[in-house]
Amino acid sequence: MAEMRTRTEHDSMGPVAVPENALWGAQTQRAIDNFQFSELRFPRAFLRALGLVKASAAHANRELGVLGAPVADAVAAAAERVAAGEVDDAFAVDVFQTGSGTSTNMNANEVIARLASDASGQTVHPNDHVNASQSSNDVIPTTIHVAALLAVEEALLPALTSLGQGIRTRAGTLAEHVKTGRTHLMDAMPVRLDQEAGAWATQIELSAERLRATLPRLCELAQGGTAVGSGVNAPEGFAKAFCEALSERTGQSFTPARDTFAALACQDTAVELSGQLRALAVAQMKIANDLRWMNSGPLAGLGEIALPAIQPGSSIMPGKVNPVLPEAVCMVAAQVMGNDVTVGVAGQSGSFQLNVMLPVIAYNLLQSIALQAAACEALEPVIAGFEVRAETLVRALERNPILVTALNREIGYDKGAAIAKRAYAEGRNVLDVALEDSGLSEERLRELLDPRGLTG
């Protein structure tokens, strides 16, 4: 195999051999060589936000006279190409790298400098021009906030809204079906299917509310704090000008952090968002498991519903069909819960003026958002398309001894318990046993034991 052709780049540590056609420079190459822990790279959502941050910084630097218009415009145009995803393959640094994300910041600076130089015919320097008025220590925390906010606003919240509305719509078609309720996985008082599904919708709606409550804190950005929060090497007004430029580019309302020292030293808002995502994962797993249980059988399980059959379920058992999409959603939820543990541990790694686990926070947070949006989209057709097995619901309901609870005020708890136990032991309907043992008339018993009347 022919030896790879290289060129020589220089940084403050000396010369480095870089692949001849690579857009990056010396510092990126050192990071590629140093960090070879995994195949994980920053996702598109992060690179988009990083490009937007760099373009907005160039705009602010031009406005405040830090950079001349030709250089600033060239930097902004190149950064917008990064944001648009034109050069994603130029971001080759492992997620597991320097804890500040300096390697990825310099990756962006070098790529943008190369693109800007080639397009404008000027010499654009990665540090002096692209990184002007910035530090990795404020760029990466800012990018985390921007990427997470845009991902939540543009992908996750719409998916949640659609799922919540889809469940509400389906619930509206299920009011005629009354089923045995279950607590502790044991028979309980009856509920209507629209009540059960409506509870799922409420879980999704509340999850969206919790996420929206976190967004204002994501809008507060560390940019302008530079190295330690003091803003060294950034001109007066940079944070404000930067946020205005970024807000115009994204349509969001970004503001400077109320305390740049805190914005660099901690990642509490990222931890908060991760916690909200974990709460959503809990809801998604609960809904998916309810669907799995209701679909179980169909002969030896509950068999209350039949989920849409989308693929064969077994390599050895012909005709078997499994609840594969709810299972996949459960795995997504488990992954998100694990990601939340990682983000929480990483959030504790803010020693003095800087958190040093920024890359892994970014990766896990954005992975969770993307996975959960996809999980919502997967659940929607499952809930819209399941078939109700009405005969199974009625058959179980008629033999449910817990219906005797409705007689408590008429005959007392102890007598009701005796009727329930006898009905269960003899495999008879509660109504038949109650006619013999309760002392109440058949008309009154039918009124009290009507399952639909007991659903509220």
Short mmCIF file of C-alpha atoms in Angstrom, two decimals:
data_model
loop_
_atom_site.label_atom_id
_atom_site.label_comp_id
_atom_site.label_asym_id
_atom_site.label_seq_id
_atom_site.Cartn_x
_atom_site.Cartn_y
_atom_site.Cartn_z
CA MET A 1 0.00 0.00 0.00
CA ALA A 2 1.33 3.42 -0.94
CA GLU A 3 2.40 5.55 1.98
CA MET A 4 -0.08 8.32 2.86
CA ARG A 5 1.05 11.70 1.55
CA THR A 6 1.43 14.37 4.23
CA ARG A 7 2.26 18.01 4.66
CA THR A 8 4.03 19.62 7.59
CA GLU A 9 2.12 21.99 9.89
CA HIS A 10 3.50 23.85 12.90
CA ASP A 11 2.14 24.85 16.29
CA SER A 12 3.77 26.09 19.49
CA MET A 13 5.23 22.62 20.10
CA GLY A 14 6.86 22.30 16.69
CA PRO A 15 6.22 20.53 13.37
CA VAL A 16 3.54 17.89 12.81
CA ALA A 17 2.85 15.68 9.80
CA VAL A 18 -0.75 16.13 8.67
CA PRO A 19 -2.53 14.24 5.85
CA GLU A 20 -1.99 16.26 2.70
CA ASN A 21 -5.64 16.98 1.96
CA ALA A 22 -6.88 17.33 5.56
CA LEU A 23 -8.60 20.60 6.41
CA TRP A 24 -7.26 20.53 9.97
CA GLY A 25 -3.84 21.58 11.22
CA ALA A 26 -1.20 20.67 13.77
CA GLN A 27 -3.18 20.81 17.01
CA THR A 28 -6.01 18.70 15.61
CA GLN A 29 -3.54 16.13 14.35
CA ARG A 30 -1.90 15.90 17.76
CA ALA A 31 -5.33 15.25 19.27
CA ILE A 32 -6.14 12.58 16.69
CA ASP A 33 -2.84 10.87 17.51
CA ASN A 34 -3.23 11.25 21.28
CA PHE A 35 -6.88 10.29 21.76
CA GLN A 36 -7.71 6.90 20.31
CA PHE A 37 -10.15 5.57 22.86
CA SER A 38 -13.20 4.97 20.69
CA GLU A 39 -14.95 5.46 17.39
CA LEU A 40 -17.23 8.08 18.99
CA ARG A 41 -17.26 11.52 17.41
CA PHE A 42 -19.32 14.61 18.15
CA PRO A 43 -22.76 14.37 16.51
CA ARG A 44 -24.13 16.65 13.82
CA ALA A 45 -26.14 18.63 16.37
CA PHE A 46 -22.96 19.62 18.21
CA LEU A 47 -21.01 20.50 15.06
CA ARG A 48 -23.89 22.61 13.80
CA ALA A 49 -23.98 24.54 17.07
CA LEU A 50 -20.20 24.92 17.08
CA GLY A 51 -20.31 26.42 13.60
CA LEU A 52 -23.05 28.82 14.66
CA VAL A 53 -21.02 29.85 17.72
CA LYS A 54 -17.92 30.55 15.62
CA ALA A 55 -19.89 32.51 13.01
CA SER A 56 -21.59 34.61 15.70
CA ALA A 57 -18.26 35.27 17.41
CA ALA A 58 -16.83 36.51 14.10
CA HIS A 59 -19.82 38.82 13.72
CA ALA A 60 -19.33 40.23 17.22
CA ASN A 61 -15.59 40.65 16.63
CA ARG A 62 -16.28 42.65 13.48
CA GLU A 63 -18.90 44.80 15.22
CA LEU A 64 -16.50 45.60 18.07
CA GLY A 65 -13.49 46.23 15.84
CA VAL A 66 -11.48 43.20 16.94
CA LEU A 67 -11.37 41.85 13.37
CA GLY A 68 -11.50 43.76 10.11
CA ALA A 69 -14.50 43.15 7.90
CA PRO A 70 -12.73 41.00 5.24
CA VAL A 71 -11.32 38.54 7.77
CA ALA A 72 -14.43 38.50 9.97
CA ASP A 73 -16.68 37.89 6.98
CA ALA A 74 -14.44 35.11 5.70
CA VAL A 75 -14.43 33.44 9.14
CA ALA A 76 -18.21 33.75 9.44
CA ALA A 77 -18.78 32.27 5.98
CA ALA A 78 -16.48 29.34 6.68
CA ALA A 79 -18.10 28.74 10.08
CA GLU A 80 -21.50 28.66 8.43
CA ARG A 81 -20.23 25.89 6.18
CA VAL A 82 -19.35 23.95 9.34
CA ALA A 83 -22.82 24.64 10.73
CA ALA A 84 -24.39 23.43 7.48
CA GLY A 85 -22.58 20.08 7.68
CA GLU A 86 -20.42 20.53 4.58
CA VAL A 87 -17.20 19.40 6.29
CA ASP A 88 -18.25 17.00 9.05
CA ASP A 89 -15.56 14.52 8.03
CA ALA A 90 -12.96 17.13 9.04
CA PHE A 91 -13.95 16.66 12.71
CA ALA A 92 -12.05 13.50 13.52
CA VAL A 93 -11.15 13.93 17.20
CA ASP A 94 -12.40 11.31 19.68
CA VAL A 95 -15.10 12.40 22.14
CA PHE A 96 -12.79 11.12 24.90
CA GLN A 97 -10.21 13.89 24.80
CA THR A 98 -9.07 16.86 26.84
CA GLY A 99 -11.83 17.59 29.36
CA SER A 100 -12.31 21.19 28.27
CA GLY A 101 -12.93 20.17 24.67
CA THR A 102 -9.91 22.25 23.60
CA SER A 103 -9.02 19.71 20.93
CA THR A 104 -12.41 20.03 19.25
CA ASN A 105 -12.38 23.81 19.60
CA MET A 106 -8.99 23.90 17.89
CA ASN A 107 -10.25 21.42 15.30
CA ALA A 108 -12.97 23.94 14.47
CA ASN A 109 -10.54 26.87 14.54
CA GLU A 110 -8.12 25.15 12.17
CA VAL A 111 -10.77 23.93 9.75
CA ILE A 112 -12.48 27.30 9.65
CA ALA A 113 -9.16 29.09 9.19
CA ARG A 114 -8.27 26.83 6.26
CA LEU A 115 -11.66 27.28 4.61
CA ALA A 116 -11.61 31.04 5.17
CA SER A 117 -8.06 31.39 3.84
CA ASP A 118 -8.81 29.36 0.72
CA ALA A 119 -12.03 31.24 -0.01
CA SER A 120 -10.76 34.76 0.64
CA GLY A 121 -7.12 34.59 -0.39
CA GLN A 122 -6.16 36.05 2.99
CA THR A 123 -4.11 34.45 5.75
CA VAL A 124 -6.61 33.57 8.47
CA HIS A 125 -5.09 32.33 11.71
CA PRO A 126 -6.95 29.73 13.80
CA ASN A 127 -6.12 31.36 17.16
CA ASP A 128 -5.68 35.03 16.35
CA HIS A 129 -8.70 35.31 14.06
CA VAL A 130 -11.12 32.38 14.36
CA ASN A 131 -10.71 32.10 18.14
CA ALA A 132 -10.49 35.85 18.76
CA SER A 133 -12.19 36.95 22.02
CA GLN A 134 -12.80 33.29 22.88
CA SER A 135 -11.45 30.34 24.83
CA SER A 136 -12.26 26.67 24.61
CA ASN A 137 -13.47 27.15 28.18
CA ASP A 138 -16.40 29.30 27.10
CA VAL A 139 -16.87 28.01 23.54
CA ILE A 140 -17.59 24.39 24.50
CA PRO A 141 -20.03 25.15 27.37
CA THR A 142 -21.79 27.60 25.06
CA THR A 143 -21.96 25.02 22.29
CA ILE A 144 -23.44 22.43 24.66
CA HIS A 145 -26.25 24.82 25.59
CA VAL A 146 -26.91 25.87 22.01
CA ALA A 147 -26.84 22.32 20.61
CA ALA A 148 -29.10 20.97 23.36
CA LEU A 149 -31.61 23.80 23.10
CA LEU A 150 -31.89 23.52 19.33
CA ALA A 151 -32.22 19.73 19.51
CA VAL A 152 -34.95 19.94 22.14
CA GLU A 153 -36.82 22.72 20.33
CA GLU A 154 -36.53 21.32 16.82
CA ALA A 155 -36.70 17.55 17.38
CA LEU A 156 -37.76 16.40 20.83
CA LEU A 157 -40.57 18.81 21.69
CA PRO A 158 -42.27 18.39 18.30
CA ALA A 159 -42.02 14.61 18.69
CA LEU A 160 -43.52 14.82 22.18
CA THR A 161 -46.32 17.08 20.99
CA SER A 162 -47.17 14.74 18.14
CA LEU A 163 -47.09 11.67 20.40
CA GLY A 164 -49.20 13.33 23.08
CA GLN A 165 -51.79 14.42 20.53
CA GLY A 166 -51.73 11.00 18.91
CA ILE A 167 -52.41 9.27 22.21
CA ARG A 168 -55.24 11.70 23.01
CA THR A 169 -56.79 11.03 19.63
CA ARG A 170 -56.59 7.28 20.09
CA ALA A 171 -57.93 7.53 23.64
CA GLY A 172 -61.01 9.25 22.26
CA THR A 173 -61.85 6.07 20.35
CA LEU A 174 -61.49 3.74 23.34
CA ALA A 175 -64.11 4.99 25.81
CA GLU A 176 -66.47 2.08 25.08
CA HIS A 177 -63.93 -0.46 26.35
CA VAL A 178 -63.88 -1.23 30.09
CA LYS A 179 -61.13 -3.48 31.41
CA THR A 180 -59.80 -4.87 34.65
CA GLY A 181 -57.50 -2.38 36.30
CA ARG A 182 -54.30 -3.67 37.84
CA THR A 183 -52.26 -2.63 40.85
CA HIS A 184 -49.21 -4.68 41.87
CA LEU A 185 -49.92 -6.55 38.58
CA MET A 186 -52.97 -7.96 40.38
CA ASP A 187 -56.64 -7.51 39.50
CA ALA A 188 -58.06 -4.22 40.74
CA MET A 189 -61.09 -2.02 40.11
CA PRO A 190 -62.13 -1.50 36.47
CA VAL A 191 -60.92 1.34 34.27
CA ARG A 192 -61.79 2.42 30.77
CA LEU A 193 -59.18 2.11 28.06
CA ASP A 194 -59.49 5.82 27.32
CA GLN A 195 -58.57 6.54 30.96
CA GLU A 196 -55.54 4.26 30.75
CA ALA A 197 -54.36 5.77 27.48
CA GLY A 198 -55.16 9.27 28.71
CA ALA A 199 -52.72 8.74 31.57
CA TRP A 200 -50.01 7.98 29.02
CA ALA A 201 -50.80 11.21 27.20
CA THR A 202 -50.57 13.15 30.45
CA GLN A 203 -47.16 11.64 31.17
CA ILE A 204 -45.91 12.80 27.78
CA GLU A 205 -47.43 16.26 28.18
CA LEU A 206 -45.87 16.72 31.61
CA SER A 207 -42.52 15.58 30.24
CA ALA A 208 -42.74 18.32 27.62
CA GLU A 209 -43.64 20.87 30.31
CA ARG A 210 -40.58 19.91 32.34
CA LEU A 211 -38.32 20.27 29.32
CA ARG A 212 -39.76 23.68 28.45
CA ALA A 213 -39.14 24.82 32.01
CA THR A 214 -35.41 24.14 31.55
CA LEU A 215 -35.04 26.02 28.24
CA PRO A 216 -34.63 29.52 29.72
CA ARG A 217 -31.50 28.36 31.55
CA LEU A 218 -30.14 26.77 28.37
CA CYS A 219 -30.51 30.20 26.74
CA GLU A 220 -27.95 31.65 29.17
CA LEU A 221 -24.53 31.30 27.53
CA ALA A 222 -21.00 31.22 28.89
CA GLN A 223 -19.55 33.01 25.86
CA GLY A 224 -17.56 36.05 26.89
CA GLY A 225 -16.15 34.45 30.04
CA THR A 226 -13.08 33.25 28.06
CA ALA A 227 -10.49 31.40 30.18
CA VAL A 228 -11.78 31.50 33.77
CA GLY A 229 -14.90 33.65 33.66
CA SER A 230 -13.24 37.07 33.88
CA GLY A 231 -13.49 37.76 30.15
CA VAL A 232 -9.77 38.32 29.62
CA ASN A 233 -8.96 39.15 25.96
CA ALA A 234 -12.60 39.76 25.09
CA PRO A 235 -13.69 43.38 24.50
CA GLU A 236 -16.39 45.09 26.52
CA GLY A 237 -19.79 44.15 25.14
CA PHE A 238 -18.62 40.98 23.39
CA ALA A 239 -21.03 38.65 25.20
CA LYS A 240 -24.01 40.85 24.37
CA ALA A 241 -23.01 41.28 20.71
CA PHE A 242 -22.36 37.56 20.40
CA CYS A 243 -25.75 36.59 21.84
CA GLU A 244 -27.54 39.05 19.57
CA ALA A 245 -25.79 37.62 16.51
CA LEU A 246 -26.51 34.03 17.56
CA SER A 247 -30.14 34.82 18.33
CA GLU A 248 -30.57 36.31 14.88
CA ARG A 249 -29.03 33.23 13.26
CA THR A 250 -31.15 30.73 15.18
CA GLY A 251 -34.40 32.53 15.97
CA GLN A 252 -33.85 31.82 19.67
CA SER A 253 -33.42 34.31 22.52
CA PHE A 254 -29.92 33.78 23.85
CA THR A 255 -28.51 35.98 26.62
CA PRO A 256 -25.16 36.27 28.39
CA ALA A 257 -24.89 34.10 31.50
CA ARG A 258 -25.78 35.97 34.67
CA ASP A 259 -22.48 34.74 36.12
CA THR A 260 -19.76 33.68 33.67
CA PHE A 261 -17.66 32.20 36.47
CA ALA A 262 -20.49 29.80 37.28
CA ALA A 263 -21.11 29.12 33.59
CA LEU A 264 -17.55 27.85 33.19
CA ALA A 265 -17.12 26.18 36.56
CA CYS A 266 -20.26 24.04 36.45
CA GLN A 267 -22.62 22.29 34.08
CA ASP A 268 -25.65 22.37 36.35
CA THR A 269 -28.07 23.26 33.55
CA ALA A 270 -26.87 20.31 31.46
CA VAL A 271 -27.35 18.08 34.51
CA GLU A 272 -30.84 19.53 34.99
CA LEU A 273 -31.74 18.86 31.36
CA SER A 274 -30.39 15.33 31.60
CA GLY A 275 -32.59 14.77 34.64
CA GLN A 276 -35.65 15.91 32.68
CA LEU A 277 -34.67 13.51 29.91
CA ARG A 278 -34.39 10.73 32.47
CA ALA A 279 -37.91 11.53 33.69
CA LEU A 280 -39.12 11.28 30.10
CA ALA A 281 -37.30 7.96 29.73
CA VAL A 282 -39.14 6.64 32.79
CA ALA A 283 -42.44 7.65 31.18
CA GLN A 284 -41.51 6.10 27.84
CA MET A 285 -40.52 2.83 29.49
CA LYS A 286 -43.72 2.74 31.52
CA ILE A 287 -45.87 3.24 28.41
CA ALA A 288 -43.88 0.72 26.38
CA ASN A 289 -44.13 -1.90 29.14
CA ASP A 290 -47.88 -1.35 29.52
CA LEU A 291 -48.22 -2.03 25.80
CA ARG A 292 -46.08 -5.16 26.09
CA TRP A 293 -48.10 -6.52 29.00
CA MET A 294 -51.45 -5.75 27.37
CA ASN A 295 -50.27 -7.47 24.18
CA SER A 296 -48.82 -10.48 26.00
CA GLY A 297 -49.93 -13.97 25.03
CA PRO A 298 -52.08 -13.91 23.06
CA LEU A 299 -53.32 -17.14 24.67
CA ALA A 300 -51.23 -17.49 27.84
CA GLY A 301 -50.87 -13.78 28.61
CA LEU A 302 -53.24 -10.86 29.10
CA GLY A 303 -54.11 -10.62 25.43
CA GLU A 304 -56.06 -7.38 25.88
CA ILE A 305 -54.75 -5.81 22.69
CA ALA A 306 -52.93 -6.93 19.56
CA LEU A 307 -50.09 -4.66 18.50
CA PRO A 308 -49.43 -4.14 14.79
CA ALA A 309 -47.41 -7.04 13.41
CA ILE A 310 -44.38 -5.56 11.66
CA GLN A 311 -41.91 -8.47 11.45
CA PRO A 312 -41.54 -12.18 12.29
CA GLY A 313 -40.72 -12.62 15.96
CA SER A 314 -38.62 -15.74 16.06
CA SER A 315 -35.93 -17.50 14.08
CA ILE A 316 -37.19 -20.88 15.31
CA MET A 317 -40.89 -20.53 16.25
CA PRO A 318 -43.02 -20.01 13.12
CA GLY A 319 -45.87 -17.54 13.41
CA LYS A 320 -44.56 -15.84 16.53
CA VAL A 321 -44.84 -12.04 16.55
CA ASN A 322 -43.15 -9.93 19.21
CA PRO A 323 -43.71 -6.36 20.49
CA VAL A 324 -40.44 -5.22 18.93
CA LEU A 325 -40.98 -1.46 18.85
CA PRO A 326 -41.96 -1.20 22.53
CA GLU A 327 -38.92 -3.34 23.34
CA ALA A 328 -36.70 -0.97 21.37
CA VAL A 329 -38.21 1.99 23.20
CA CYS A 330 -37.40 0.32 26.51
CA MET A 331 -33.79 -0.05 25.40
CA VAL A 332 -33.69 3.62 24.45
CA ALA A 333 -35.00 4.49 27.89
CA ALA A 334 -32.34 2.33 29.53
CA GLN A 335 -29.63 4.04 27.47
CA VAL A 336 -30.91 7.48 28.44
CA MET A 337 -30.95 6.52 32.12
CA GLY A 338 -27.34 5.40 31.79
CA ASN A 339 -26.45 8.61 29.96
CA ASP A 340 -27.97 10.57 32.83
CA VAL A 341 -25.68 8.81 35.29
CA THR A 342 -22.71 9.76 33.10
CA VAL A 343 -23.82 13.39 32.83
CA GLY A 344 -24.37 13.56 36.58
CA VAL A 345 -20.92 12.18 37.36
CA ALA A 346 -19.38 14.48 34.75
CA GLY A 347 -21.24 17.44 36.20
CA GLN A 348 -19.44 16.87 39.50
CA SER A 349 -16.10 17.33 37.75
CA GLY A 350 -16.06 21.09 37.94
CA SER A 351 -12.87 21.78 39.84
CA PHE A 352 -12.53 25.47 40.71
CA GLN A 353 -12.98 27.46 37.47
CA LEU A 354 -13.70 24.75 34.90
CA ASN A 355 -15.61 21.54 34.37
CA VAL A 356 -13.27 19.04 32.74
CA MET A 357 -15.72 16.49 31.35
CA LEU A 358 -17.42 18.74 28.81
CA PRO A 359 -17.11 16.45 25.77
CA VAL A 360 -18.76 13.46 27.43
CA ILE A 361 -21.55 15.69 28.76
CA ALA A 362 -22.18 16.98 25.26
CA TYR A 363 -22.14 13.53 23.66
CA ASN A 364 -24.46 11.84 26.16
CA LEU A 365 -26.89 14.73 26.38
CA LEU A 366 -27.31 15.01 22.62
CA GLN A 367 -27.53 11.25 22.17
CA SER A 368 -30.35 11.11 24.72
CA ILE A 369 -32.30 13.89 23.00
CA ALA A 370 -31.97 12.26 19.58
CA LEU A 371 -32.88 8.79 20.85
CA GLN A 372 -35.92 10.01 22.74
CA ALA A 373 -37.27 11.93 19.77
CA ALA A 374 -36.96 8.75 17.72
CA ALA A 375 -38.62 6.71 20.47
CA CYS A 376 -41.62 9.05 20.47
CA GLU A 377 -41.94 8.66 16.72
CA ALA A 378 -41.76 4.87 17.08
CA LEU A 379 -44.47 4.71 19.75
CA GLU A 380 -46.99 6.78 17.84
CA PRO A 381 -47.98 4.20 15.17
CA VAL A 382 -47.96 1.42 17.77
CA ILE A 383 -50.57 3.21 19.86
CA ALA A 384 -52.56 4.36 16.85
CA GLY A 385 -52.62 0.87 15.36
CA PHE A 386 -53.26 -1.60 18.16
CA GLU A 387 -56.43 -3.70 18.03
CA VAL A 388 -58.60 -4.04 21.13
CA ARG A 389 -59.56 -7.63 21.98
CA ALA A 390 -62.91 -6.69 23.49
CA GLU A 391 -64.04 -10.24 24.29
CA THR A 392 -60.96 -10.81 26.41
CA LEU A 393 -61.61 -7.62 28.36
CA VAL A 394 -65.24 -8.52 29.06
CA ARG A 395 -64.48 -12.12 30.02
CA ALA A 396 -61.86 -11.08 32.57
CA LEU A 397 -63.99 -8.26 33.91
CA GLU A 398 -67.01 -10.46 34.59
CA ARG A 399 -64.91 -12.80 36.73
CA ASN A 400 -62.99 -10.09 38.59
CA PRO A 401 -63.67 -10.66 42.33
CA ILE A 402 -62.35 -7.19 43.16
CA LEU A 403 -65.61 -5.73 41.85
CA VAL A 404 -66.95 -6.57 45.29
CA THR A 405 -65.19 -3.38 46.47
CA ALA A 406 -68.28 -1.53 45.19
CA LEU A 407 -70.35 -3.25 47.92
CA ASN A 408 -68.24 -2.03 50.85
CA ARG A 409 -70.60 0.71 51.95
CA GLU A 410 -73.60 -1.61 51.72
CA ILE A 411 -72.30 -4.82 53.33
CA GLY A 412 -68.92 -3.91 54.88
CA TYR A 413 -65.33 -4.86 54.07
CA ASP A 414 -65.28 -8.23 55.82
CA LYS A 415 -68.40 -9.60 54.16
CA GLY A 416 -67.19 -8.29 50.82
CA ALA A 417 -63.85 -10.06 51.29
CA ALA A 418 -65.64 -13.34 51.96
CA ILE A 419 -67.68 -12.99 48.77
CA ALA A 420 -64.57 -12.18 46.76
CA LYS A 421 -62.69 -15.18 48.11
CA ARG A 422 -65.59 -17.53 47.43
CA ALA A 423 -66.04 -16.18 43.89
CA TYR A 424 -62.35 -16.68 43.20
CA ALA A 425 -62.20 -20.15 44.76
CA GLU A 426 -65.27 -21.37 42.86
CA GLY A 427 -64.43 -19.61 39.60
CA ARG A 428 -67.77 -17.84 39.60
CA ASN A 429 -68.90 -14.30 38.83
CA VAL A 430 -69.04 -11.92 41.80
CA LEU A 431 -72.65 -11.11 40.97
CA ASP A 432 -73.75 -14.74 41.31
CA VAL A 433 -72.04 -15.22 44.66
CA ALA A 434 -73.23 -11.86 45.97
CA LEU A 435 -76.82 -12.78 45.12
CA GLU A 436 -76.48 -15.70 47.51
CA ASP A 437 -74.45 -14.08 50.29
CA SER A 438 -74.92 -10.30 50.37
CA GLY A 439 -78.59 -9.94 51.20
CA LEU A 440 -78.95 -7.31 48.45
CA SER A 441 -81.45 -7.51 45.61
CA GLU A 442 -80.35 -8.44 42.11
CA GLU A 443 -81.36 -4.99 40.86
CA ARG A 444 -79.23 -3.26 43.48
CA LEU A 445 -76.29 -5.59 42.89
CA ARG A 446 -76.37 -5.02 39.15
CA GLU A 447 -76.42 -1.30 39.77
CA LEU A 448 -73.48 -1.41 42.18
CA LEU A 449 -71.41 -3.93 40.23
CA ASP A 450 -71.78 -2.33 36.79
CA PRO A 451 -68.14 -2.05 35.66
CA ARG A 452 -68.68 1.06 33.58
CA GLY A 453 -70.37 2.79 36.50
CA LEU A 454 -67.31 2.06 38.59
CA THR A 455 -64.92 3.89 36.24
CA GLY A 456 -65.98 7.36 37.41
#
